[in-house]
Each structure stands twice: as C-alpha cells, then as structure tokens.
Amino acid sequence: MHKEIDFENAIEQALITQGGYQKGDPTSFDAETALFPADVVSFVQKTQPKIWERLNNLDASKAESMLLDALTKELAAKGALTVLREGFKCVGKSVKLAYFAPNTSIDTGAAERYSANRLIVVRQVHTKTGAVPDMVLAVNGLPVATLELKNAMSATGWTVENAKSQYRFERNPKDPLFAFKNRCLVHFAVDTEQAFMTTHLEGKDTFFLPFNRGFNHGAGNPPMEGDVRTAYLWEEVLERDSLMDILARFLHLQVEEKTVVTEKGIKRHRKETLIFPRYHQLDAVRSLTQHAKAKGSGHNYLVQHSAGSGKSNSIAWLAHRLSSLHDANNEKVFHSVVVITDRRVLDQQLQNTIFQFEHKLGVVQKIDENTQQLAKALADGVPIIISTIQKFPFISQAIRTLEQKGKGISISTEGKRFAVIVDEAHSSQSGETAMELRKILNKDGIESAIAEQLLDMEDESLSEEAKKELIREQLKRAKQPNLSFFAFTATPKFKTMAVFNEPGRNGEAPFHHYSMRQAIEEGFIHDVLAHYTCYKRYYKLIQKVEDDPEVPRRKAARALARFVSFHDYEIAQKVEVIVEHFRTHTRHKIGGRAKAMVVTSSREHAVRYKLGFDKYIKSKGYTDVKSLVAFSGEIALKEYADKTFTEVGMNEGIKESELPDKFNTEEYQVLLVAEKYQTGFDQPLLHSMYVDKKLSGIQAVQTLSRLNRTARGKTDTFVLDFVNEPDEIYKAFKPYYEVTTKEEDTDPQQLNNLAHTLSTWQIFTEGEVSAWCEIWFRNRLNPTGGEHKKLNSLIDLAVERFKKLSEEDQALFKGQLVSFRNLYGFVAQIIPYQDSDHEKLYTYSRFLLTKLPYTTDTRTVQVDDEVELKYYRLQKISEGAIDLKVGEPEALYGPTEVGTGQAEEEVQLSTLVDKLNERFGTEFTPADQLFFDQVKETAVANEQLRQAVMANSLENFEPVFNKQLENLFVERMDGNEDIFIRLMNDESFRNIASQYLMRAVYNQVKTSVETGYPSSAVNHISD
C-alpha cells in the first residue's frame, strides 16, 4: 500500500465489507444543495410512506422538490445535527431523516426503523466551489463527515500535515458541503500514522484536534499487527453503529455567551463550538457503560484523566448514557444517576448538553436550594441529580422537616440501583460525609442486612438497639451492591486508587487513563515545567541578646524562618524581582494579555506582599501592572496596630464573588493568593507563576497546573520559584506524568496492632468504650440531658488519665489515636467484613480526640527581639526544563499504623540560628470556610433558633445561640474533624467563630423573614 489511492481503496473496502456502509455514487451528489437527493427521497419513501403519499397527493410532479426544499431550508435554520435528531417539517408534518438505536430490544419496530438507515461512503465528489474531498460519509443522503487521506509512502510523501493544509487553504468554509453546522459535522485529516479532526473549517485559522489512541502514555498511535496505525478510525469509530451512536449521544453544540464592556457600550459575544468526542473520551464512556451493562452495579471505577482531557464533557456524556442504560434483559442498570460536584460551571454544562440529547425538561435536576430538594429528587426518581456531597448527611433531617410541613415523602431504595459520578475523587470521597451518601442510597439494603449481621454479634455486650445502629454505621463504609461509583481525577491519592479499584484493560486500576504526558504532547495543556527557574535566598542571622536560652528546636526553626520570610527587606527584594520580570517578559506574552499569579505561604504573607507590591509600583510610577489579592478572613499586623486587613478592603471594594471576573479584565494583571485559587481556578491567560511557598505532592501539581490551560496566542508558561528545589517538583509531578502506581494495599492487621498498642496505655478500658457506645448508638440523634452528661463523664475518665502522662507520651498517644481513626476510616472501605470492636473504638476515639487537651509545647518562641537580619540576597540557582520523561515514578503509599510524633529536641537558640542559616522552613496555614458554612446552614434551618431570632435583639439572641452551638458543631464534626478539635479546645478560636456564626445566622433569618425570601435564597443573594 504505497500509493494514496491504495490507502483510499483499503478504507473504502473496510467500511463496505465490515463497517455497514454501501458504496455511493459521486455523480449522485448535488453540489448546490450539498445533498444526495436520491438517498433522501428513498429513505422517506421506505420508512415514512404516509408522508410520501401526502406529498404525491398534493403534487406528484413536485413531491421530490417539495421534500428537498423543506429539508434544505430547515438545515439552514436548525443545522444538520438538530435535523438528524428531531427531523424537519414538510407540508405540515414532521419528517424523520434518521432513526437511532433504541435503548432496549422491547420495541421490534424501533430496531427495524434503525436498520433502515442507509450509510454510504463516496469518493471524489465535486463540490460547488470545485473542491474534491477524498471521501464523504453520508447518512440517508445527508453528508456528515469528510476525510482527507495521505500516505507518506506515496510518491508525494505527503502526511497528515498536508491534509490539514488542504482543509485550511483549499476548502472554502462557505461551500455548502463545508459550511459550519449545516452539512458535514466533522472533518478528518488522516495518514497511516495519525488522525486529526475539526468540526469547524475557518480557512487558515482552522484548528485541528488530535484523534489518536496514544502510545506509551504519549501522543500518537501504537503499531497494529498487519495494518496501519490509524485503522481504528474506520474499523471502530466510523463503523455504522458507532457513527450513529456518536450522532445520537455525543455530538453537541456548546454555546458560550459573554458580555464585553467596550467604549461604545456593552456588547454580547456569542461563540458556538460543535463538540465531537476526542478518542479517549469516546473510549472511556463506552468502556464504562459496556462494563456496567455486562456486570451491573456494585463496582467502583477510577477514571484518571489529566487536566485538558475535557472532563466536563466526559461526565455529561457518561451521566446521559448511564441514565438510559439497560442490560441484556432490558432491565435498567441504574434507576438514577447522582453527579457529585462543587463546580457551578459543570452544573449548567450538564443540563445544556443533556437537554440537546433528550430535548425535554426534568431529566436533569440541580440541587441548588436545600436538602429537602435533594430528598424529593431521590424520592421522585429523577434520572440525573446534580448535588454537592455535603447535602447527604442532612437528608434524614430534611424528611422530618417535610413531614412537619405536611409534605411527607418516602425514599425507597429497595430494588433500586444508583450510579454516582464523582467530579473530583479525593475531594468528594473523604470522611464520614461520603459514607452518609452510601447509607442513604442503600438504605433498604443496609436495613435488610442488619438482621443477618445481628446473629454474628451474640457475644457483644451492647443492647439490640445499639447493636443495630452500630451495624448500620459499619455497613455504610463498605462497598454497596446497588451502587457504582465513577470517580474522575487527574491526581489520585493512594486511598483513591485503593477504593476505586475496578481493574482496567491492563488488570489494574485506574479503569481508564489519559496521561498528563499525552495531554501535553497533544497540545491540550502546556508543560508548566518547561521553563522553570529556581532562586535561592542566602541570609545570615545574628543574635542580638547576650543570654542564649534553650528552646524547642522545630518550633524555634519555624519562628526564625518566619522572621526572615516576613521581613520587609525579603518581601521588597522578591517584589522587585517579580514586578520587573513581569514587566520585562510576561506582560508581552499572549498578545499583551498575559497574567501572573503569586503563590504565598500564608494569609499574612499575602497581605505583606500586597502592601509591598503597591508600594513598589507607586514608587516606580508604573501604570501597566496592577494586582489583586485573595485570602480569607481578617489579618492584623503588629506594625498597623489600629488596622485590620481583608481581601475586599485591599482590593478596593471588589467582592470575593466578583474577583475572578475582575481579574479577567485588562485592568488587573497579577493575582496574589494564599490558599485560594490554587485548585479549580480556570484562567487561560495565566502565563507566569511566582512561588513563595513550600509545595509537595498533589498540592504542587494542582497549584502549578493553574498555568497549563491553553489559549490562542499562548505558546509557553513560566515559573519562578523562591522556595522549592527542582528535584522536589520533579518528585511531585512524576507519579502523574505517565503511570500512577501504588504500593500494596494496607494490611488490615495494622488496625489490630494499633488497637492493641492503644489499649496498653490504659487511658481507657474496654468497659468504658462499650458503655459509651451503648448510649451513643442507642439514641445518638436525640440524646437526653442525662445521656449527654453520661457520655461526657465516661470520656472525662480517659481525659484525666491522659493528663497524667508526660508531654512526650501525650503527643505519642494522641498521634497513635489519630492514626487509628484515619486508618480505620480507610480500611473499612476496602475490607469485605466488619469488626464491631474496631467500629466501637473508632467512634469512641473520634470524640475522645475532641476532649483531649492540646499537647503543643507551652513554651512559645519569640525571636523578633533576639535576632536580626545581617545580610540577605536572592540568587538564581537553576533555569530550564524539569524533564519528566527521565527516571521512574515513586509509588503512592498508604496510611501507616503508628503515629510518628517525636519528642521535641531542645537546642540553644544560637545553635538553631546557625542551622537555619543553612536550611529553613515555611509556615502552612490552610483555610476552610466550608465547615462553618455547613454549621450556619444547619442553624438557619433550626426552628427553635429561628423563633429566638424573631423574638430577640442580636444581644439577647447571643446566649440562646451559644447554648446550641456545641450541638451544632458536634452535628458537623464529620465535615472537618481538625477544625472541630480546635473549636473544642481553643477558647479564643471558638469565640471568634461563634461571634461570626451568631451574626451570620441572625442576619440571614431576619432578612429571610422580612423579605419573604427563603433562607437559601437570602444566602445566595448575600453571596
């Protein structure tokens, strides 16, 4: 096969003999209408004889022209895809131009109509503008695809690049055959090695996407035994059933509308993009649905798709397919599909995309009001439900509320199966909240299993009521036979791979993989490590005071590092480097539209950077660079005793919700961030990142990946790192570049060892744990006052024993208790059995941890007055690419069995200063507003608190609110145990939080009553 015509012959032959096509006649093509008229007429005559009879009765001599004229006009008005799916109007009747495969085999007539479709492959048709495409594919007379074919072994030596050029420079986009949306829906440029496709010919600006399978985790295609590398295109993708499936369930029109402010006023910009699935998307959705159809529910799938993979579309296609999927017996595989996401963009995209397939309302419901809405959707069997995971723990409460309103509902899961699609696997599947989802969606299955499990607990000392609740809690952790999870992530953790462990084609998880390397090589994302510059700071600290106190080593090391990091001179030096680099290099990129992000180590760091930025720019008189800052809460600096700093205040009144849109304007170029916008922030114009924060693991990948989005004119990215070493960044990225491997699954025996180790401390007794669990499991939702006191008194026994330990032993015991809590929460999801002793200890330990006093060293270290900065300089130490193609990735490790806390070594301050001059650390301060938002939501829904708001002033409401506060925190402890523990032990932290929550709840309830809006709407308006 060394000539181009041989290549064409082979493809045509394969489509006709194996692909379900018939050979078309190029002379039957009408260039004016860009149709195959005889095929259109023949299809209508054969499948809709009554329509044809009506046309003949009106005017037999014009029947064909009436039909074709109506079709041509509706194609111009609606587009080919809509006409294929919905038909067109002719002489007052709806005419079908195609029939698609039914979801079941029950209706034999539907199968017959589908078989009546006539697909043809036609070579060398002559178009209106004189173009002669190599190949045209048509469905019932309507052209849907063209192919330009090249063979590098031919005399010309032309490749796929020549095919692209042919489309760009020799195919007129105004030609009826090539007109966007109106006839052909996709155009393929193909040679024997690679395939590319586009849905929109735009002359020289035509943009082609790779349509390749990938090879060795990179771009391209693997060799095929006895065939060319691109044979999958016509043997698999363009095969009759496959192409009809793509036309019916994949292709869709994506519409983006933007409002642009210009000198002449506001202009609305509408952009239409016809989305044809990329190969890995098509393969992933089909592989998942085929496996689910064959195997049924009860499987956990991991889809590891890199950034730039088109995850939103993949989720939309998968949700739609799963919602209508039937097995070989015509039974629905899943009764509802639940999509778990925190992204508002995905909500709307899912609804818009699926509406094009179904063309009816009610198929998709977004849960954007409250948990009662979620409960109703589950009860009504809505096909596709979009929700955040945080609403599931409130469902039982929501059902009770609806009953009180006289709107009682019942959520029955008996005999029902659910598909749960998780937008970001490790953020949505952590902690007790995810377990509540399983508990709700398999409520009946869990209840029916309790009786069986009770027989195995005859030796258990708990009452039968407590035993049932304990089993209920255990069962919600395990795999549920009626639930299948489809989890998407680019950066799976060890736990993610262990839980979502359905093996893929290679016998291991993930079930489907599209690597970072392939996404980079195919041009869907930028390689953020291609231009990576590291600076190192060199400084010398000197001791000012004569005495040389002994101090805790690690704590003093952090204090000294903080002293340097927050020093005005350090900030000023870095600001100068950043601003001058941005003005000299970055701002000219992407046609002068490039933007940058500065990643700081803490909220205070961000504030100081913003102050330093504004000061430097003002002193230089620069007007071409302006910054915004993003951090949560309020910050006070000792130099500004009478002032506090907030994000809104430092951004001159720009609200938090407005910041992304403001940053997208030409007014702002640099965004300074502290624990915000480092994940999920999609700004294609971000070109440079200046890193002044310690990064490692997934956090490093997610943070630096903010730069990888593509945009027209964006050819590269740049990172300037003040803190991290190149080999540290390499280690963070390497596991996710090609193949992510994990070590062997955690040995459940570790739990037994750890439980035994904890018992040897004699901080608690088995009897105390059982007594506490008896009360908790018997009546945990509505404990009486006496029971609440008893729960506390039982735990207080352990607390008093704990206090008698040395500080070292306290830290070690607490570390082991935390390890047990975390290890059990993980292992219970993957082991196929339950252990009631471990469940009791787990539940007891979670509450014991909240009451154990902090074991932090009480000796604070203040070095500001004891050391000073003698000299400081920044020096570039490396520049160039961090090459991920070399070396082997380290495997992901699972949780270990012991706490690793160590006793704090004491050193003299002078010794530590010397050590720190060689090596230094940074401070990490995470912000988590979500926990408090959920507490607020619960409080606003509390009828007793609502009545107290209406009957009291803010001042009088405070004691009423504070009485309820601990219960509110306990209800939400599953959401964030670290913050919960701090709230229970740190009085000043708790006071600040309670003041914020009390005012927020009071104002929201007041406003909802006075305006008549429901509380959820008030919350949305206030946001």
XYZ file of N, CA and C in Angstrom, residues 774-923:
450
model
N -22.834 2.157 73.938
C -24.222 1.765 74.218
C -25.129 2.996 74.180
N -24.709 4.055 74.853
C -25.508 5.289 74.882
C -25.538 5.938 73.497
N -24.361 6.021 72.883
C -24.243 6.747 71.595
C -25.067 6.073 70.495
N -24.931 4.761 70.352
C -25.611 4.084 69.251
C -27.100 3.885 69.541
N -27.466 3.837 70.827
C -28.871 3.611 71.154
C -29.726 4.833 70.831
N -29.174 6.026 71.025
C -30.016 7.227 70.872
C -29.166 8.435 70.511
N -28.363 8.312 69.476
C -27.390 9.376 69.206
C -28.017 10.612 68.591
N -29.154 10.457 67.907
C -29.750 11.631 67.260
C -30.451 12.543 68.260
N -31.058 11.936 69.299
C -31.793 12.749 70.284
C -31.442 12.323 71.704
N -30.198 12.511 72.123
C -29.830 12.094 73.480
C -30.519 12.973 74.524
N -30.894 12.350 75.626
C -31.491 13.121 76.723
C -30.385 13.875 77.449
N -30.788 14.781 78.298
C -29.799 15.536 79.061
C -28.931 14.630 79.901
N -29.551 13.597 80.504
C -28.801 12.665 81.335
C -27.808 11.855 80.516
N -28.233 11.448 79.307
C -27.343 10.674 78.445
C -26.158 11.529 77.981
N -26.423 12.773 77.681
C -25.354 13.686 77.238
C -24.311 13.827 78.350
N -24.773 13.958 79.583
C -23.850 14.077 80.722
C -23.043 12.784 80.895
N -23.716 11.640 80.735
C -23.042 10.359 80.914
C -21.954 10.158 79.855
N -22.255 10.556 78.594
C -21.267 10.451 77.519
C -20.016 11.248 77.874
N -20.238 12.468 78.363
C -19.105 13.319 78.732
C -18.328 12.751 79.909
N -19.042 12.254 80.904
C -18.355 11.769 82.115
C -17.514 10.534 81.809
N -17.977 9.669 80.909
C -17.204 8.482 80.537
C -15.907 8.874 79.833
N -15.990 9.855 78.959
C -14.786 10.300 78.250
C -13.856 11.060 79.197
N -14.426 11.773 80.170
C -13.597 12.525 81.118
C -12.674 11.608 81.920
N -13.107 10.364 82.153
C -12.233 9.417 82.866
C -10.923 9.234 82.104
N -11.039 9.086 80.773
C -9.842 8.909 79.947
C -9.025 10.194 79.887
N -9.727 11.326 79.838
C -9.023 12.621 79.758
C -8.140 12.826 80.984
N -8.649 12.483 82.161
C -7.878 12.668 83.391
C -6.648 11.774 83.409
N -6.800 10.544 82.926
C -5.635 9.651 82.858
C -4.608 10.201 81.863
N -5.106 10.738 80.766
C -4.229 11.297 79.724
C -3.392 12.451 80.296
N -4.009 13.264 81.136
C -3.313 14.434 81.682
C -2.116 14.039 82.553
N -2.150 12.822 83.084
C -1.057 12.382 83.966
C 0.182 11.935 83.185
N 0.041 11.795 81.857
C 1.188 11.409 81.033
C 2.137 12.587 80.867
N 3.385 12.292 80.573
C 4.334 13.361 80.252
C 3.951 13.976 78.905
N 4.476 15.178 78.612
C 4.158 15.837 77.336
C 4.550 14.956 76.162
N 5.698 14.285 76.288
C 6.146 13.401 75.202
C 5.145 12.283 74.970
N 4.710 11.621 76.044
C 3.790 10.496 75.917
C 2.409 10.959 75.455
N 1.992 12.145 75.899
C 0.716 12.678 75.426
C 0.721 12.817 73.906
N 1.801 13.375 73.382
C 1.911 13.564 71.934
C 1.917 12.220 71.212
N 2.606 11.228 71.780
C 2.700 9.919 71.134
C 1.355 9.203 71.147
N 0.675 9.210 72.301
C -0.640 8.562 72.395
C -1.629 9.211 71.430
N -1.630 10.525 71.434
C -2.576 11.247 70.577
C -2.300 10.949 69.104
N -1.020 10.880 68.754
C -0.663 10.557 67.373
C -1.143 9.173 66.981
N -1.022 8.212 67.895
C -1.479 6.849 67.606
C -3.004 6.785 67.504
N -3.691 7.570 68.338
C -5.155 7.590 68.296
C -5.645 8.185 66.973
N -4.997 9.243 66.522
C -5.334 9.849 65.232
C -5.065 8.848 64.106
N -3.948 8.131 64.201
C -3.614 7.138 63.182
C -4.671 6.043 63.112
N -5.160 5.606 64.267
C -6.199 4.574 64.280
C -7.474 5.095 63.626
N -7.855 6.308 63.993
C -9.066 6.909 63.410
C -8.952 6.963 61.882
N -7.837 7.455 61.377
C -7.659 7.601 59.929
C -7.546 6.248 59.227
N -6.808 5.326 59.848
C -6.588 4.015 59.237
C -7.897 3.234 59.161
N -8.701 3.281 60.226
C -9.970 2.550 60.207
C -10.918 3.149 59.166
N -10.978 4.486 59.118
C -11.859 5.141 58.150
C -11.541 4.725 56.727
N -10.264 4.417 56.464
C -9.853 3.979 55.124
C -10.062 2.477 54.929
N -9.507 1.687 55.845
C -9.519 0.226 55.683
C -10.951 -0.317 55.669
N -11.854 0.297 56.427
C -13.236 -0.191 56.487
C -13.932 -0.111 55.133
N -13.390 0.706 54.204
C -13.997 0.819 52.875
C -13.549 -0.311 51.938
N -12.442 -0.965 52.266
C -11.888 -1.919 51.305
C -11.885 -3.366 51.804
N -12.108 -3.596 53.113
C -12.128 -4.983 53.589
C -13.556 -5.534 53.454
N -13.691 -6.808 53.130
C -15.031 -7.363 52.863
C -15.753 -7.869 54.115
N -15.377 -7.390 55.281
C -16.032 -7.847 56.508
C -16.069 -6.696 57.512
N -16.836 -6.867 58.586
C -16.950 -5.836 59.615
C -16.371 -6.328 60.937
N -15.865 -5.390 61.736
C -15.304 -5.708 63.053
C -15.930 -4.737 64.047
N -16.831 -5.243 64.892
C -17.576 -4.364 65.788
C -16.678 -3.722 66.838
N -15.626 -4.426 67.275
C -14.710 -3.836 68.263
C -14.006 -2.615 67.683
N -13.563 -2.722 66.445
C -12.896 -1.582 65.809
C -13.871 -0.435 65.568
N -15.110 -0.763 65.192
C -16.109 0.298 64.962
C -16.378 1.053 66.255
N -16.456 0.323 67.374
C -16.699 0.980 68.664
C -15.523 1.874 69.046
N -14.314 1.345 68.898
C -13.136 2.132 69.266
C -12.996 3.356 68.357
N -13.315 3.168 67.079
C -13.254 4.286 66.124
C -14.214 5.404 66.546
N -15.449 5.035 66.830
C -16.458 6.031 67.199
C -16.085 6.719 68.507
N -15.665 5.937 69.490
C -15.262 6.480 70.790
C -14.050 7.402 70.631
N -13.064 6.978 69.820
C -11.822 7.750 69.689
C -12.056 9.106 69.023
N -13.018 9.153 68.102
C -13.304 10.434 67.435
C -13.748 11.484 68.441
N -14.531 11.058 69.426
C -14.997 12.014 70.428
C -13.963 12.231 71.525
N -13.202 11.191 71.843
C -12.136 11.358 72.830
C -11.126 12.405 72.332
N -10.807 12.353 71.063
C -9.847 13.316 70.499
C -10.318 14.752 70.651
N -11.626 14.956 70.591
C -12.132 16.334 70.716
C -11.971 16.877 72.133
N -11.858 15.976 73.116
C -11.772 16.439 74.501
C -10.364 16.389 75.090
N -9.456 15.740 74.369
C -8.079 15.715 74.867
C -7.471 17.108 74.754
N -6.804 17.581 75.801
C -6.196 18.916 75.718
C -5.076 18.938 74.689
N -4.849 20.133 74.138
C -3.757 20.294 73.177
C -2.433 19.875 73.812
N -1.608 19.193 73.018
C -0.305 18.751 73.532
C 0.825 19.605 72.985
N 0.471 20.804 72.526
C 1.530 21.669 71.998
C 2.414 22.170 73.131
N 3.667 22.354 72.825
C 4.637 22.861 73.794
C 4.218 24.269 74.212
N 4.052 24.466 75.512
C 3.561 25.761 76.007
C 4.618 26.849 75.958
N 5.852 26.478 75.709
C 6.925 27.482 75.676
C 6.954 28.146 74.298
N 6.317 29.293 74.185
C 6.311 29.993 72.904
C 7.695 30.529 72.611
N 7.976 30.630 71.324
C 9.287 31.120 70.898
C 9.093 32.416 70.129
N 9.564 33.516 70.694
C 9.540 34.809 70.017
C 10.984 35.204 69.737
N 11.321 35.307 68.458
C 12.723 35.602 68.133
C 12.915 37.013 67.595
N 11.820 37.745 67.406
C 11.919 39.056 66.758
C 12.884 39.996 67.480
N 12.876 39.917 68.817
C 13.723 40.831 69.573
C 15.089 40.234 69.902
N 15.310 38.965 69.500
C 16.547 38.302 69.881
C 17.511 38.117 68.716
N 17.002 38.217 67.476
C 17.877 38.094 66.305
C 17.587 39.228 65.340
N 18.527 39.493 64.479
C 18.285 40.457 63.411
C 18.941 39.948 62.131
N 18.467 40.493 60.995
C 18.962 40.075 59.690
C 20.228 40.856 59.363
N 21.352 40.143 59.231
C 22.619 40.824 58.953
C 22.753 41.109 57.455
N 22.514 40.086 56.620
C 22.510 40.354 55.178
C 21.534 39.397 54.505
N 21.143 39.757 53.264
C 20.153 38.958 52.532
C 20.381 39.184 51.045
N 20.374 38.102 50.264
C 20.414 38.255 48.815
C 19.685 37.081 48.157
N 19.131 37.349 46.964
C 18.471 36.335 46.152
C 19.380 35.999 44.992
N 19.485 34.699 44.667
C 20.350 34.314 43.557
C 19.687 33.202 42.764
N 19.698 33.351 41.415
C 19.155 32.327 40.536
C 20.085 31.117 40.587
N 19.523 29.923 40.904
C 20.383 28.742 41.020
C 20.133 27.733 39.910
N 18.976 27.804 39.226
C 18.741 26.887 38.113
C 17.730 27.503 37.166
N 17.800 27.098 35.915
C 16.921 27.633 34.891
C 16.786 26.590 33.791
N 15.578 26.439 33.230
C 15.377 25.476 32.159
C 14.214 24.560 32.450
N 14.195 23.398 31.796
C 13.072 22.469 31.932
C 13.341 21.442 33.015
N 12.275 21.030 33.713
C 12.321 19.859 34.587
C 11.770 18.717 33.758
N 12.626 17.790 33.321
C 12.270 16.764 32.349
C 11.632 15.561 33.033
N 10.324 15.393 32.821
C 9.599 14.289 33.458
C 9.726 12.980 32.690
N 10.330 13.011 31.496
C 10.434 11.787 30.701
C 11.499 10.844 31.240
N 12.431 11.378 32.035
C 13.501 10.535 32.563
C 13.128 10.009 33.943
N 13.700 8.876 34.318
C 13.507 8.344 35.673
C 12.208 7.590 35.836
N 12.045 6.960 36.993
C 10.857 6.190 37.321
C 10.097 6.867 38.449
N 8.757 6.855 38.407
C 7.993 7.486 39.487
C 7.995 6.632 40.743
N 7.921 7.280 41.896
C 7.764 6.546 43.150
C 6.304 6.144 43.305
N 6.066 4.988 43.899
C 4.698 4.520 44.109
C 4.027 5.339 45.204
N 2.686 5.416 45.135
C 1.924 6.098 46.186
C 1.819 5.173 47.389
N 1.999 5.736 48.568
C 1.971 4.937 49.789
C 0.676 5.166 50.554
N 0.235 4.121 51.236
C -0.982 4.202 52.018
C -0.719 4.631 53.443
N -1.794 4.730 54.254
C -1.635 5.137 55.652
C -0.866 4.098 56.452
N -0.131 4.563 57.460
C 0.663 3.661 58.303
C -0.043 3.427 59.618
N 0.533 2.520 60.417
C -0.187 2.081 61.611
C 0.158 2.861 62.867
N 1.199 3.658 62.856
C 1.597 4.329 64.098
C 1.701 5.816 63.903
N 1.453 6.547 64.985
C 1.711 7.981 64.979
C 3.211 8.210 64.966
N 3.621 9.246 64.241
C 5.068 9.462 64.094
C 5.543 10.650 64.914
N 4.735 11.091 65.846
C 5.154 12.228 66.666
C 6.407 11.902 67.463
N 7.317 12.837 67.509
C 8.556 12.624 68.251
C 8.697 13.704 69.321
N 9.470 13.379 70.343
C 9.717 14.360 71.395
C 10.490 15.541 70.815
N 10.174 16.732 71.293
C 10.835 17.935 70.797
C 12.236 18.060 71.384
N 13.204 18.109 70.492
C 14.595 18.238 70.919
C 14.860 19.686 71.342
N 15.562 19.858 72.466
C 15.892 21.206 72.905
C 17.293 21.577 72.423
N 17.404 22.779 71.878
C 18.707 23.260 71.413
C 18.864 24.701 71.870
N 20.084 25.144 71.915
C 20.320 26.550 72.219
C 19.946 27.378 70.996
N 19.392 28.536 71.264
C 18.940 29.403 70.178
C 20.074 29.690 69.201
N 21.272 29.904 69.705
C 22.390 30.229 68.816
C 22.699 29.068 67.866
N 22.569 27.821 68.388
C 22.814 26.642 67.550
C 21.780 26.560 66.429
N 20.532 26.844 66.798
C 19.458 26.772 65.821
C 19.596 27.862 64.761
N 20.034 29.037 65.175
C 20.253 30.119 64.216
C 21.286 29.691 63.182
N 22.331 29.017 63.640
C 23.357 28.541 62.700
C 22.770 27.524 61.726
N 21.957 26.598 62.279
C 21.354 25.576 61.419
C 20.413 26.214 60.399
N 19.659 27.193 60.864
C 18.672 27.813 59.986
C 19.320 28.634 58.888
N 20.508 29.129 59.150
C 21.219 29.859 58.096
C 21.551 28.943 56.920
N 21.550 27.621 57.166
C 21.803 26.664 56.094
C 20.502 26.127 55.493
N 19.511 25.934 56.349
C 18.246 25.355 55.861
C 17.095 25.961 56.629
N 15.971 26.241 55.973
C 14.865 26.901 56.657
C 13.549 26.354 56.126
N 12.473 26.554 56.891
C 11.146 26.050 56.514
C 10.164 27.178 56.333
N 8.953 26.819 56.016
C 7.897 27.809 55.864
C 6.689 27.364 56.662
N 5.769 28.282 56.832
C 4.572 28.005 57.624
C 3.409 27.714 56.694
